[in-house]
Amino acid sequence: MCVVCGCHQRPLSPAGAATPAALDGLSFVAEAPAAGVAAPAAAPRDLHYGRNPAGVSVPGLDAERAIHLETRVLAANDRVAAANRQAFAQRGVLCLNLVSSPGSGKTTLLVETIRRLQADGRLRAAVIEGDQQTTNDADRIRATGAPAVQVNTGKGCHLDAEMVAEAWCGLEGGAPQLLFVENVGNLVCPAMWDLGEAAKVAILSVTEGEDKPLKYPDMFAAAQLMLLNKCDLLPHLRFDVATALAAARRVNPDIEIIELSAFGGEGFERWLQWLAARQAAV
Amino acid sequence: MHEVSLAGGVIRLVEDALAREPRVRVKRVVLAVGALAGVEVRALRFALDALAPGSVLAGAAIEIDEVAGRAWCLNCAANVAIHSRLDDCPQCGGRWLQPNGGTELSVRELIVEDLPDAPDASAHQEPASCASSAAVISVH
């Protein structure tokens, strides 16, 4: 508060300092609409000093001021994500955010993962399914007997922390040991939204290009694990695995990688072991 | 187009800030967007322009500061400037870089002005919006 007239003091910010002191407290009734554009000739350029709350004009002080925020745009989402993370930790739940382009085999991988976990009696899993429309994926998960909640985003391109919080409340059967969140198939937007997961798992299938991690670096940089899926198809494809792995490590030198096929094999057992190790660490 | 969601987040943030500052109008909002933030500045500006009318940002100039990307090079043990996550170290050509700057997306500050008292309000219902030459902010 200004000690001279009671108006708000001008802040010592670069933006505030740029205000010419001579114009403080002065306003035009009709003003120039944009930078460098002259006001229409018909508009009266009457001057009215002292239109600030104090009703006076004091050079060097004006009604314009800066509010410093320095607030992250996603701060609101991140607060909900932190609450989700805490809720999962308290209940011993390992939450994984599965991200990929559409058609990489996320749902098939989940169905097979749940089926094997059930057969071994190892870990109980539940799934939050994100899509724009239909309940097809949740229906496939429920057919295994595991609880699932479908989140349809409408036109949205990603899940956010609030959607996951609400879906979590709607899951039946008590707290699972594993909570898979299958994000909307999209390698761009979901990279930015923290859902409260322990890790993002990116899935790249060998029917896609080897250079996908280079084309969508933000997603592969955000992931802790990459699953190279559909490896059973490699004999029929011109897909260079070494090139794909090098591309992933280039954007994320620390990324873990498991080559597998959703229909079984050695890599699938490694994936199950990875899940068990991460779950044990919760 | 996650920039539309982000633009909605910007508006919500400004609404929250103005809840503590009643009777002001936003003249300018300054955002910081890092080169490694995963945000397309043109798309964000488009989304903000589309959402601003009728919101707290109606008539406000939107300024976006683009913050350069920075990373720690494990090979040179130095901070270096990078433009994308795919860049090699500009000093040694090394590929082991850990981004440590230019990843932010934040609202830095709002430049606000007090609304006139109610009896004077009609005198201010003019179409143009800038109050003085100080408020003319170039919008690219």
PDB file of C-alpha atoms in Angstrom, chain A:
ATOM      1  CA  MET A   1       0.000   0.000   0.000  1.00  0.00           C
ATOM      2  CA  CYS A   2       1.354   3.416  -0.965  1.00  0.00           C
ATOM      3  CA  VAL A   3       2.106   5.682   1.979  1.00  0.00           C
ATOM      4  CA  VAL A   4       1.379   8.846  -0.030  1.00  0.00           C
ATOM      5  CA  CYS A   5      -2.171   8.329  -1.149  1.00  0.00           C
ATOM      6  CA  GLY A   6      -3.220   4.832  -0.100  1.00  0.00           C
ATOM      7  CA  CYS A   7      -3.195   3.393  -3.593  1.00  0.00           C
ATOM      8  CA  HIS A   8      -1.359   0.202  -4.481  1.00  0.00           C
ATOM      9  CA  GLN A   9       2.344   0.722  -4.788  1.00  0.00           C
ATOM     10  CA  ARG A  10       3.974  -0.058  -8.068  1.00  0.00           C
ATOM     11  CA  PRO A  11       5.949  -3.277  -7.865  1.00  0.00           C
ATOM     12  CA  LEU A  12       9.683  -3.361  -8.430  1.00  0.00           C
ATOM     13  CA  SER A  13       9.339  -5.756 -11.318  1.00  0.00           C
ATOM     14  CA  PRO A  14      10.735  -5.318 -14.827  1.00  0.00           C
ATOM     15  CA  ALA A  15       7.180  -5.079 -16.090  1.00  0.00           C
ATOM     16  CA  GLY A  16       6.260  -2.414 -13.595  1.00  0.00           C
ATOM     17  CA  ALA A  17       9.480  -0.524 -14.157  1.00  0.00           C
ATOM     18  CA  ALA A  18       8.626  -0.289 -17.835  1.00  0.00           C
ATOM     19  CA  THR A  19       5.640   1.899 -17.053  1.00  0.00           C
ATOM     20  CA  PRO A  20       6.446   5.498 -17.887  1.00  0.00           C
ATOM     21  CA  ALA A  21       6.009   7.442 -14.674  1.00  0.00           C
ATOM     22  CA  ALA A  22       4.437  10.351 -16.496  1.00  0.00           C
ATOM     23  CA  LEU A  23       1.435   8.228 -17.422  1.00  0.00           C
ATOM     24  CA  ASP A  24       0.767   6.850 -13.980  1.00  0.00           C
ATOM     25  CA  GLY A  25      -2.791   7.246 -12.828  1.00  0.00           C
ATOM     26  CA  LEU A  26      -3.831   8.424 -16.253  1.00  0.00           C
ATOM     27  CA  SER A  27      -6.342   6.633 -18.418  1.00  0.00           C
ATOM     28  CA  PHE A  28      -7.777   7.323 -21.836  1.00  0.00           C
ATOM     29  CA  VAL A  29     -11.484   6.953 -22.276  1.00  0.00           C
ATOM     30  CA  ALA A  30     -11.003   5.583 -25.772  1.00  0.00           C
ATOM     31  CA  GLU A  31      -7.711   3.906 -26.279  1.00  0.00           C
ATOM     32  CA  ALA A  32      -5.467   2.559 -28.967  1.00  0.00           C
ATOM     33  CA  PRO A  33      -6.675  -0.999 -29.613  1.00  0.00           C
ATOM     34  CA  ALA A  34      -3.290  -2.605 -30.214  1.00  0.00           C
ATOM     35  CA  ALA A  35       0.409  -1.937 -30.503  1.00  0.00           C
ATOM     36  CA  GLY A  36       1.155   0.911 -32.868  1.00  0.00           C
ATOM     37  CA  VAL A  37      -2.378   1.169 -34.214  1.00  0.00           C
ATOM     38  CA  ALA A  38      -3.851   4.652 -34.016  1.00  0.00           C
ATOM     39  CA  ALA A  39      -7.265   5.065 -32.429  1.00  0.00           C
ATOM     40  CA  PRO A  40     -10.098   5.905 -34.812  1.00  0.00           C
ATOM     41  CA  ALA A  41     -10.250   9.645 -35.495  1.00  0.00           C
ATOM     42  CA  ALA A  42     -13.827   9.793 -34.216  1.00  0.00           C
ATOM     43  CA  ALA A  43     -12.931   8.445 -30.778  1.00  0.00           C
ATOM     44  CA  PRO A  44     -12.462  11.246 -28.276  1.00  0.00           C
ATOM     45  CA  ARG A  45      -9.153  10.907 -26.506  1.00  0.00           C
ATOM     46  CA  ASP A  46     -10.301  12.569 -23.303  1.00  0.00           C
ATOM     47  CA  LEU A  47      -7.926  12.325 -20.393  1.00  0.00           C
ATOM     48  CA  HIS A  48      -9.035  11.339 -16.917  1.00  0.00           C
ATOM     49  CA  TYR A  49      -6.434  11.498 -14.207  1.00  0.00           C
ATOM     50  CA  GLY A  50      -6.803   9.874 -10.836  1.00  0.00           C
ATOM     51  CA  ARG A  51      -9.080   6.984 -11.715  1.00  0.00           C
ATOM     52  CA  ASN A  52      -7.303   4.701  -9.315  1.00  0.00           C
ATOM     53  CA  PRO A  53      -9.002   3.809  -6.000  1.00  0.00           C
ATOM     54  CA  ALA A  54      -7.345   6.710  -4.231  1.00  0.00           C
ATOM     55  CA  GLY A  55      -8.769   9.144  -6.802  1.00  0.00           C
ATOM     56  CA  VAL A  56      -5.501  11.026  -7.181  1.00  0.00           C
ATOM     57  CA  SER A  57      -2.667  10.973  -9.661  1.00  0.00           C
ATOM     58  CA  VAL A  58       0.819  10.756  -8.253  1.00  0.00           C
ATOM     59  CA  PRO A  59       3.745  10.483 -10.657  1.00  0.00           C
ATOM     60  CA  GLY A  60       5.567   7.246 -10.034  1.00  0.00           C
ATOM     61  CA  LEU A  61       2.567   5.477  -8.564  1.00  0.00           C
ATOM     62  CA  ASP A  62      -0.298   3.964 -10.442  1.00  0.00           C
ATOM     63  CA  ALA A  63      -3.174   1.569 -10.220  1.00  0.00           C
ATOM     64  CA  GLU A  64      -1.441  -0.968 -12.402  1.00  0.00           C
ATOM     65  CA  ARG A  65       0.576  -3.575 -10.598  1.00  0.00           C
ATOM     66  CA  ALA A  66       2.041  -6.998 -11.007  1.00  0.00           C
ATOM     67  CA  ILE A  67       1.001 -10.124  -9.143  1.00  0.00           C
ATOM     68  CA  HIS A  68       3.885 -12.554  -9.092  1.00  0.00           C
ATOM     69  CA  LEU A  69       2.676 -16.107  -9.332  1.00  0.00           C
ATOM     70  CA  GLU A  70       5.478 -18.345 -10.597  1.00  0.00           C
ATOM     71  CA  THR A  71       2.988 -21.177 -10.445  1.00  0.00           C
ATOM     72  CA  ARG A  72       3.201 -24.257 -12.577  1.00  0.00           C
ATOM     73  CA  VAL A  73       0.232 -24.549 -14.900  1.00  0.00           C
ATOM     74  CA  LEU A  74      -0.159 -28.202 -13.925  1.00  0.00           C
ATOM     75  CA  ALA A  75       0.107 -27.490 -10.196  1.00  0.00           C
ATOM     76  CA  ALA A  76      -3.579 -28.315  -9.616  1.00  0.00           C
ATOM     77  CA  ASN A  77      -3.222 -31.662 -11.409  1.00  0.00           C
ATOM     78  CA  ASP A  78       0.004 -32.392  -9.562  1.00  0.00           C
ATOM     79  CA  ARG A  79      -1.677 -31.823  -6.184  1.00  0.00           C
ATOM     80  CA  VAL A  80      -4.295 -34.454  -7.016  1.00  0.00           C
ATOM     81  CA  ALA A  81      -1.565 -36.750  -8.370  1.00  0.00           C
ATOM     82  CA  ALA A  82       0.356 -36.408  -5.095  1.00  0.00           C
ATOM     83  CA  ALA A  83      -2.796 -37.357  -3.158  1.00  0.00           C
ATOM     84  CA  ASN A  84      -3.277 -40.373  -5.458  1.00  0.00           C
ATOM     85  CA  ARG A  85       0.343 -41.387  -4.931  1.00  0.00           C
ATOM     86  CA  GLN A  86      -0.081 -41.173  -1.183  1.00  0.00           C
ATOM     87  CA  ALA A  87      -3.313 -43.198  -1.269  1.00  0.00           C
ATOM     88  CA  PHE A  88      -1.625 -45.900  -3.361  1.00  0.00           C
ATOM     89  CA  ALA A  89       1.414 -46.023  -1.078  1.00  0.00           C
ATOM     90  CA  GLN A  90      -0.727 -46.324   2.060  1.00  0.00           C
ATOM     91  CA  ARG A  91      -2.551 -49.302   0.597  1.00  0.00           C
ATOM     92  CA  GLY A  92       0.533 -50.992  -0.849  1.00  0.00           C
ATOM     93  CA  VAL A  93      -0.592 -50.483  -4.448  1.00  0.00           C
ATOM     94  CA  LEU A  94       1.922 -50.306  -7.308  1.00  0.00           C
ATOM     95  CA  CYS A  95       0.358 -47.991  -9.888  1.00  0.00           C
ATOM     96  CA  LEU A  96       1.745 -48.021 -13.424  1.00  0.00           C
ATOM     97  CA  ASN A  97       0.755 -45.629 -16.207  1.00  0.00           C
ATOM     98  CA  LEU A  98       0.831 -47.468 -19.545  1.00  0.00           C
ATOM     99  CA  VAL A  99       1.404 -45.165 -22.501  1.00  0.00           C
ATOM    100  CA  SER A 100       1.763 -45.860 -26.208  1.00  0.00           C
ATOM    101  CA  SER A 101       0.298 -45.116 -29.589  1.00  0.00           C
ATOM    102  CA  PRO A 102      -3.022 -46.778 -30.444  1.00  0.00           C
ATOM    103  CA  GLY A 103      -2.637 -50.376 -31.517  1.00  0.00           C
ATOM    104  CA  SER A 104       0.638 -51.180 -29.743  1.00  0.00           C
ATOM    105  CA  GLY A 105      -1.089 -53.995 -27.874  1.00  0.00           C
ATOM    106  CA  LYS A 106      -1.581 -52.467 -24.430  1.00  0.00           C
ATOM    107  CA  THR A 107      -4.888 -54.185 -23.693  1.00  0.00           C
ATOM    108  CA  THR A 108      -3.798 -57.570 -25.012  1.00  0.00           C
ATOM    109  CA  LEU A 109      -0.645 -57.279 -22.903  1.00  0.00           C
ATOM    110  CA  LEU A 110      -2.723 -56.440 -19.825  1.00  0.00           C
ATOM    111  CA  VAL A 111      -5.163 -59.290 -20.379  1.00  0.00           C
ATOM    112  CA  GLU A 112      -2.306 -61.760 -20.701  1.00  0.00           C
ATOM    113  CA  THR A 113      -0.482 -60.252 -17.701  1.00  0.00           C
ATOM    114  CA  ILE A 114      -3.579 -60.543 -15.500  1.00  0.00           C
ATOM    115  CA  ARG A 115      -4.281 -64.071 -16.707  1.00  0.00           C
ATOM    116  CA  ARG A 116      -0.769 -65.235 -15.774  1.00  0.00           C
ATOM    117  CA  LEU A 117      -0.786 -63.434 -12.435  1.00  0.00           C
ATOM    118  CA  GLN A 118      -4.098 -65.141 -11.618  1.00  0.00           C
ATOM    119  CA  ALA A 119      -2.771 -68.554 -12.706  1.00  0.00           C
ATOM    120  CA  ASP A 120       0.245 -68.180 -10.430  1.00  0.00           C
ATOM    121  CA  GLY A 121      -1.842 -66.697  -7.627  1.00  0.00           C
ATOM    122  CA  ARG A 122       0.847 -64.057  -7.408  1.00  0.00           C
ATOM    123  CA  LEU A 123      -0.516 -60.516  -7.476  1.00  0.00           C
ATOM    124  CA  ARG A 124      -4.030 -59.114  -7.652  1.00  0.00           C
ATOM    125  CA  ALA A 125      -4.427 -56.534 -10.376  1.00  0.00           C
ATOM    126  CA  ALA A 126      -7.014 -53.933 -11.317  1.00  0.00           C
ATOM    127  CA  VAL A 127      -7.198 -51.684 -14.353  1.00  0.00           C
ATOM    128  CA  ILE A 128      -8.319 -48.153 -15.149  1.00  0.00           C
ATOM    129  CA  GLU A 129      -8.945 -47.976 -18.874  1.00  0.00           C
ATOM    130  CA  GLY A 130      -8.662 -44.668 -20.712  1.00  0.00           C
ATOM    131  CA  ASP A 131     -10.164 -44.160 -24.145  1.00  0.00           C
ATOM    132  CA  GLN A 132     -12.146 -41.514 -25.943  1.00  0.00           C
ATOM    133  CA  GLN A 133     -15.146 -43.785 -26.379  1.00  0.00           C
ATOM    134  CA  THR A 134     -16.529 -47.318 -25.872  1.00  0.00           C
ATOM    135  CA  THR A 135     -16.130 -49.706 -22.956  1.00  0.00           C
ATOM    136  CA  ASN A 136     -14.518 -52.380 -25.137  1.00  0.00           C
ATOM    137  CA  ASP A 137     -11.203 -52.400 -23.297  1.00  0.00           C
ATOM    138  CA  ALA A 138     -12.707 -52.481 -19.803  1.00  0.00           C
ATOM    139  CA  ASP A 139     -14.999 -55.286 -20.970  1.00  0.00           C
ATOM    140  CA  ARG A 140     -11.961 -57.294 -22.099  1.00  0.00           C
ATOM    141  CA  ILE A 141     -10.299 -56.787 -18.705  1.00  0.00           C
ATOM    142  CA  ARG A 142     -13.475 -57.664 -16.766  1.00  0.00           C
ATOM    143  CA  ALA A 143     -13.743 -60.878 -18.778  1.00  0.00           C
ATOM    144  CA  THR A 144     -10.586 -62.040 -16.956  1.00  0.00           C
ATOM    145  CA  GLY A 145     -12.334 -61.483 -13.633  1.00  0.00           C
ATOM    146  CA  ALA A 146     -10.167 -58.504 -12.687  1.00  0.00           C
ATOM    147  CA  PRO A 147     -11.931 -55.278 -11.698  1.00  0.00           C
ATOM    148  CA  ALA A 148     -11.787 -52.492 -14.264  1.00  0.00           C
ATOM    149  CA  VAL A 149     -13.195 -49.008 -14.651  1.00  0.00           C
ATOM    150  CA  GLN A 150     -13.506 -47.422 -18.059  1.00  0.00           C
ATOM    151  CA  VAL A 151     -12.778 -43.692 -18.265  1.00  0.00           C
ATOM    152  CA  ASN A 152     -14.022 -42.198 -21.501  1.00  0.00           C
ATOM    153  CA  THR A 153     -12.495 -38.774 -22.045  1.00  0.00           C
ATOM    154  CA  GLY A 154     -14.912 -37.733 -24.806  1.00  0.00           C
ATOM    155  CA  LYS A 155     -12.694 -35.527 -26.938  1.00  0.00           C
ATOM    156  CA  GLY A 156      -9.841 -35.504 -24.432  1.00  0.00           C
ATOM    157  CA  CYS A 157      -6.453 -36.815 -25.486  1.00  0.00           C
ATOM    158  CA  HIS A 158      -5.126 -37.926 -22.095  1.00  0.00           C
ATOM    159  CA  LEU A 159      -6.127 -38.959 -18.585  1.00  0.00           C
ATOM    160  CA  ASP A 160      -5.541 -36.526 -15.738  1.00  0.00           C
ATOM    161  CA  ALA A 161      -5.043 -37.104 -12.025  1.00  0.00           C
ATOM    162  CA  GLU A 162      -8.637 -36.251 -11.139  1.00  0.00           C
ATOM    163  CA  MET A 163     -10.012 -38.854 -13.543  1.00  0.00           C
ATOM    164  CA  VAL A 164      -7.775 -41.473 -11.966  1.00  0.00           C
ATOM    165  CA  ALA A 165      -8.825 -40.405  -8.457  1.00  0.00           C
ATOM    166  CA  GLU A 166     -12.484 -40.794  -9.373  1.00  0.00           C
ATOM    167  CA  ALA A 167     -11.941 -44.096 -11.182  1.00  0.00           C
ATOM    168  CA  TRP A 168      -9.952 -45.401  -8.195  1.00  0.00           C
ATOM    169  CA  CYS A 169     -12.975 -44.740  -5.952  1.00  0.00           C
ATOM    170  CA  GLY A 170     -15.141 -46.693  -8.398  1.00  0.00           C
ATOM    171  CA  LEU A 171     -12.948 -49.812  -8.453  1.00  0.00           C
ATOM    172  CA  GLU A 172     -14.526 -52.809  -6.796  1.00  0.00           C
ATOM    173  CA  GLY A 173     -12.918 -55.628  -4.867  1.00  0.00           C
ATOM    174  CA  GLY A 174     -10.688 -53.724  -2.449  1.00  0.00           C
ATOM    175  CA  ALA A 175      -7.201 -52.397  -2.997  1.00  0.00           C
ATOM    176  CA  PRO A 176      -5.276 -54.404  -5.599  1.00  0.00           C
ATOM    177  CA  GLN A 177      -1.536 -54.949  -5.392  1.00  0.00           C
ATOM    178  CA  LEU A 178      -1.138 -53.765  -8.977  1.00  0.00           C
ATOM    179  CA  LEU A 179      -3.081 -50.929 -10.542  1.00  0.00           C
ATOM    180  CA  PHE A 180      -2.566 -50.536 -14.253  1.00  0.00           C
ATOM    181  CA  VAL A 181      -3.752 -47.279 -15.787  1.00  0.00           C
ATOM    182  CA  GLU A 182      -4.038 -47.762 -19.529  1.00  0.00           C
ATOM    183  CA  ASN A 183      -3.798 -44.228 -20.841  1.00  0.00           C
ATOM    184  CA  VAL A 184      -5.430 -42.969 -24.019  1.00  0.00           C
ATOM    185  CA  GLY A 185      -3.440 -44.231 -27.017  1.00  0.00           C
ATOM    186  CA  ASN A 186      -1.353 -41.155 -27.723  1.00  0.00           C
ATOM    187  CA  LEU A 187       2.397 -40.617 -27.566  1.00  0.00           C
ATOM    188  CA  VAL A 188       2.219 -36.852 -27.052  1.00  0.00           C
ATOM    189  CA  CYS A 189      -0.174 -35.514 -24.426  1.00  0.00           C
ATOM    190  CA  PRO A 190      -0.113 -38.144 -21.645  1.00  0.00           C
ATOM    191  CA  ALA A 191       3.616 -37.431 -21.138  1.00  0.00           C
ATOM    192  CA  MET A 192       2.805 -34.210 -19.279  1.00  0.00           C
ATOM    193  CA  TRP A 193       0.138 -35.392 -16.859  1.00  0.00           C
ATOM    194  CA  ASP A 194       1.239 -36.994 -13.628  1.00  0.00           C
ATOM    195  CA  LEU A 195      -1.480 -39.387 -12.469  1.00  0.00           C
ATOM    196  CA  GLY A 196       0.180 -40.400  -9.212  1.00  0.00           C
ATOM    197  CA  GLU A 197       1.786 -43.468 -10.769  1.00  0.00           C
ATOM    198  CA  ALA A 198       5.000 -45.083  -9.560  1.00  0.00           C
ATOM    199  CA  ALA A 199       6.265 -45.204 -13.147  1.00  0.00           C
ATOM    200  CA  LYS A 200       5.240 -44.648 -16.730  1.00  0.00           C
ATOM    201  CA  VAL A 201       5.664 -47.720 -18.914  1.00  0.00           C
ATOM    202  CA  ALA A 202       5.948 -46.964 -22.624  1.00  0.00           C
ATOM    203  CA  ILE A 203       4.984 -49.695 -25.055  1.00  0.00           C
ATOM    204  CA  LEU A 204       6.467 -49.749 -28.529  1.00  0.00           C
ATOM    205  CA  SER A 205       5.488 -52.537 -30.883  1.00  0.00           C
ATOM    206  CA  VAL A 206       7.720 -53.838 -33.661  1.00  0.00           C
ATOM    207  CA  THR A 207       5.013 -53.103 -36.231  1.00  0.00           C
ATOM    208  CA  GLU A 208       5.774 -49.402 -35.649  1.00  0.00           C
ATOM    209  CA  GLY A 209       8.903 -47.514 -36.720  1.00  0.00           C
ATOM    210  CA  GLU A 210      12.238 -48.006 -34.958  1.00  0.00           C
ATOM    211  CA  ASP A 211      12.639 -44.237 -34.701  1.00  0.00           C
ATOM    212  CA  LYS A 212       9.448 -43.609 -32.727  1.00  0.00           C
ATOM    213  CA  PRO A 213      11.355 -42.680 -29.545  1.00  0.00           C
ATOM    214  CA  LEU A 214      13.132 -39.983 -31.558  1.00  0.00           C
ATOM    215  CA  LYS A 215       9.872 -38.721 -33.021  1.00  0.00           C
ATOM    216  CA  TYR A 216       8.122 -38.587 -29.636  1.00  0.00           C
ATOM    217  CA  PRO A 217      11.003 -37.947 -27.239  1.00  0.00           C
ATOM    218  CA  ASP A 218       8.975 -36.449 -24.386  1.00  0.00           C
ATOM    219  CA  MET A 219       7.085 -39.670 -23.801  1.00  0.00           C
ATOM    220  CA  PHE A 220      10.105 -41.953 -23.885  1.00  0.00           C
ATOM    221  CA  ALA A 221      12.028 -39.490 -21.701  1.00  0.00           C
ATOM    222  CA  ALA A 222       9.221 -39.651 -19.118  1.00  0.00           C
ATOM    223  CA  ALA A 223       9.034 -43.465 -19.068  1.00  0.00           C
ATOM    224  CA  GLN A 224      11.066 -45.653 -16.716  1.00  0.00           C
ATOM    225  CA  LEU A 225      10.437 -48.841 -18.650  1.00  0.00           C
ATOM    226  CA  MET A 226       9.899 -49.538 -22.326  1.00  0.00           C
ATOM    227  CA  LEU A 227       8.273 -52.764 -23.430  1.00  0.00           C
ATOM    228  CA  LEU A 228       9.118 -53.723 -27.004  1.00  0.00           C
ATOM    229  CA  ASN A 229       5.982 -55.648 -27.860  1.00  0.00           C
ATOM    230  CA  LYS A 230       4.930 -58.107 -30.594  1.00  0.00           C
ATOM    231  CA  CYS A 231       8.475 -59.510 -30.850  1.00  0.00           C
ATOM    232  CA  ASP A 232       6.983 -62.821 -32.065  1.00  0.00           C
ATOM    233  CA  LEU A 233       6.349 -61.020 -35.360  1.00  0.00           C
ATOM    234  CA  LEU A 234      10.006 -60.055 -35.909  1.00  0.00           C
ATOM    235  CA  PRO A 235      10.753 -62.870 -38.415  1.00  0.00           C
ATOM    236  CA  HIS A 236       8.097 -61.376 -40.700  1.00  0.00           C
ATOM    237  CA  LEU A 237       9.146 -57.733 -40.423  1.00  0.00           C
ATOM    238  CA  ARG A 238      12.030 -55.478 -41.378  1.00  0.00           C
ATOM    239  CA  PHE A 239      12.395 -54.030 -37.912  1.00  0.00           C
ATOM    240  CA  ASP A 240      15.875 -53.493 -36.519  1.00  0.00           C
ATOM    241  CA  VAL A 241      15.660 -54.043 -32.757  1.00  0.00           C
ATOM    242  CA  ALA A 242      19.117 -52.552 -32.067  1.00  0.00           C
ATOM    243  CA  THR A 243      18.135 -49.321 -33.826  1.00  0.00           C
ATOM    244  CA  ALA A 244      14.918 -49.057 -31.787  1.00  0.00           C
ATOM    245  CA  LEU A 245      16.709 -49.685 -28.488  1.00  0.00           C
ATOM    246  CA  ALA A 246      19.417 -47.147 -29.371  1.00  0.00           C
ATOM    247  CA  ALA A 247      16.719 -44.583 -30.191  1.00  0.00           C
ATOM    248  CA  ALA A 248      15.026 -45.119 -26.812  1.00  0.00           C
ATOM    249  CA  ARG A 249      18.322 -44.870 -24.928  1.00  0.00           C
ATOM    250  CA  ARG A 250      19.259 -41.754 -26.816  1.00  0.00           C
ATOM    251  CA  VAL A 251      16.276 -39.830 -25.419  1.00  0.00           C
ATOM    252  CA  ASN A 252      16.444 -41.593 -22.057  1.00  0.00           C
ATOM    253  CA  PRO A 253      19.833 -43.142 -21.167  1.00  0.00           C
ATOM    254  CA  ASP A 254      18.367 -44.651 -17.979  1.00  0.00           C
ATOM    255  CA  ILE A 255      15.338 -46.359 -19.529  1.00  0.00           C
ATOM    256  CA  GLU A 256      14.886 -50.056 -18.783  1.00  0.00           C
ATOM    257  CA  ILE A 257      13.843 -52.180 -21.767  1.00  0.00           C
ATOM    258  CA  ILE A 258      12.151 -55.559 -21.991  1.00  0.00           C
ATOM    259  CA  GLU A 259      11.586 -57.251 -25.349  1.00  0.00           C
ATOM    260  CA  LEU A 260       8.517 -59.436 -25.264  1.00  0.00           C
ATOM    261  CA  SER A 261       5.417 -60.740 -26.938  1.00  0.00           C
ATOM    262  CA  ALA A 262       2.021 -60.497 -25.279  1.00  0.00           C
ATOM    263  CA  PHE A 263       1.576 -64.151 -26.271  1.00  0.00           C
ATOM    264  CA  GLY A 264       4.348 -65.399 -24.017  1.00  0.00           C
ATOM    265  CA  GLY A 265       8.007 -66.289 -24.186  1.00  0.00           C
ATOM    266  CA  GLU A 266      11.097 -65.401 -22.204  1.00  0.00           C
ATOM    267  CA  GLY A 267      10.543 -61.670 -22.244  1.00  0.00           C
ATOM    268  CA  PHE A 268       7.092 -62.024 -20.704  1.00  0.00           C
ATOM    269  CA  GLU A 269       8.545 -63.752 -17.655  1.00  0.00           C
ATOM    270  CA  ARG A 270      11.024 -60.855 -17.280  1.00  0.00           C
ATOM    271  CA  TRP A 271       8.086 -58.425 -17.341  1.00  0.00           C
ATOM    272  CA  LEU A 272       6.323 -60.400 -14.601  1.00  0.00           C
ATOM    273  CA  GLN A 273       9.521 -60.433 -12.555  1.00  0.00           C
ATOM    274  CA  TRP A 274       9.902 -56.680 -13.042  1.00  0.00           C
ATOM    275  CA  LEU A 275       6.341 -56.195 -11.759  1.00  0.00           C
ATOM    276  CA  ALA A 276       6.955 -58.430  -8.742  1.00  0.00           C
ATOM    277  CA  ALA A 277      10.202 -56.626  -7.859  1.00  0.00           C
ATOM    278  CA  ARG A 278       8.601 -53.186  -8.149  1.00  0.00           C
ATOM    279  CA  GLN A 279       5.553 -54.297  -6.188  1.00  0.00           C
ATOM    280  CA  ALA A 280       7.727 -55.666  -3.406  1.00  0.00           C
ATOM    281  CA  ALA A 281       9.442 -52.278  -3.158  1.00  0.00           C
ATOM    282  CA  VAL A 282       6.173 -50.385  -2.561  1.00  0.00           C
TER     283      VAL A 282
END
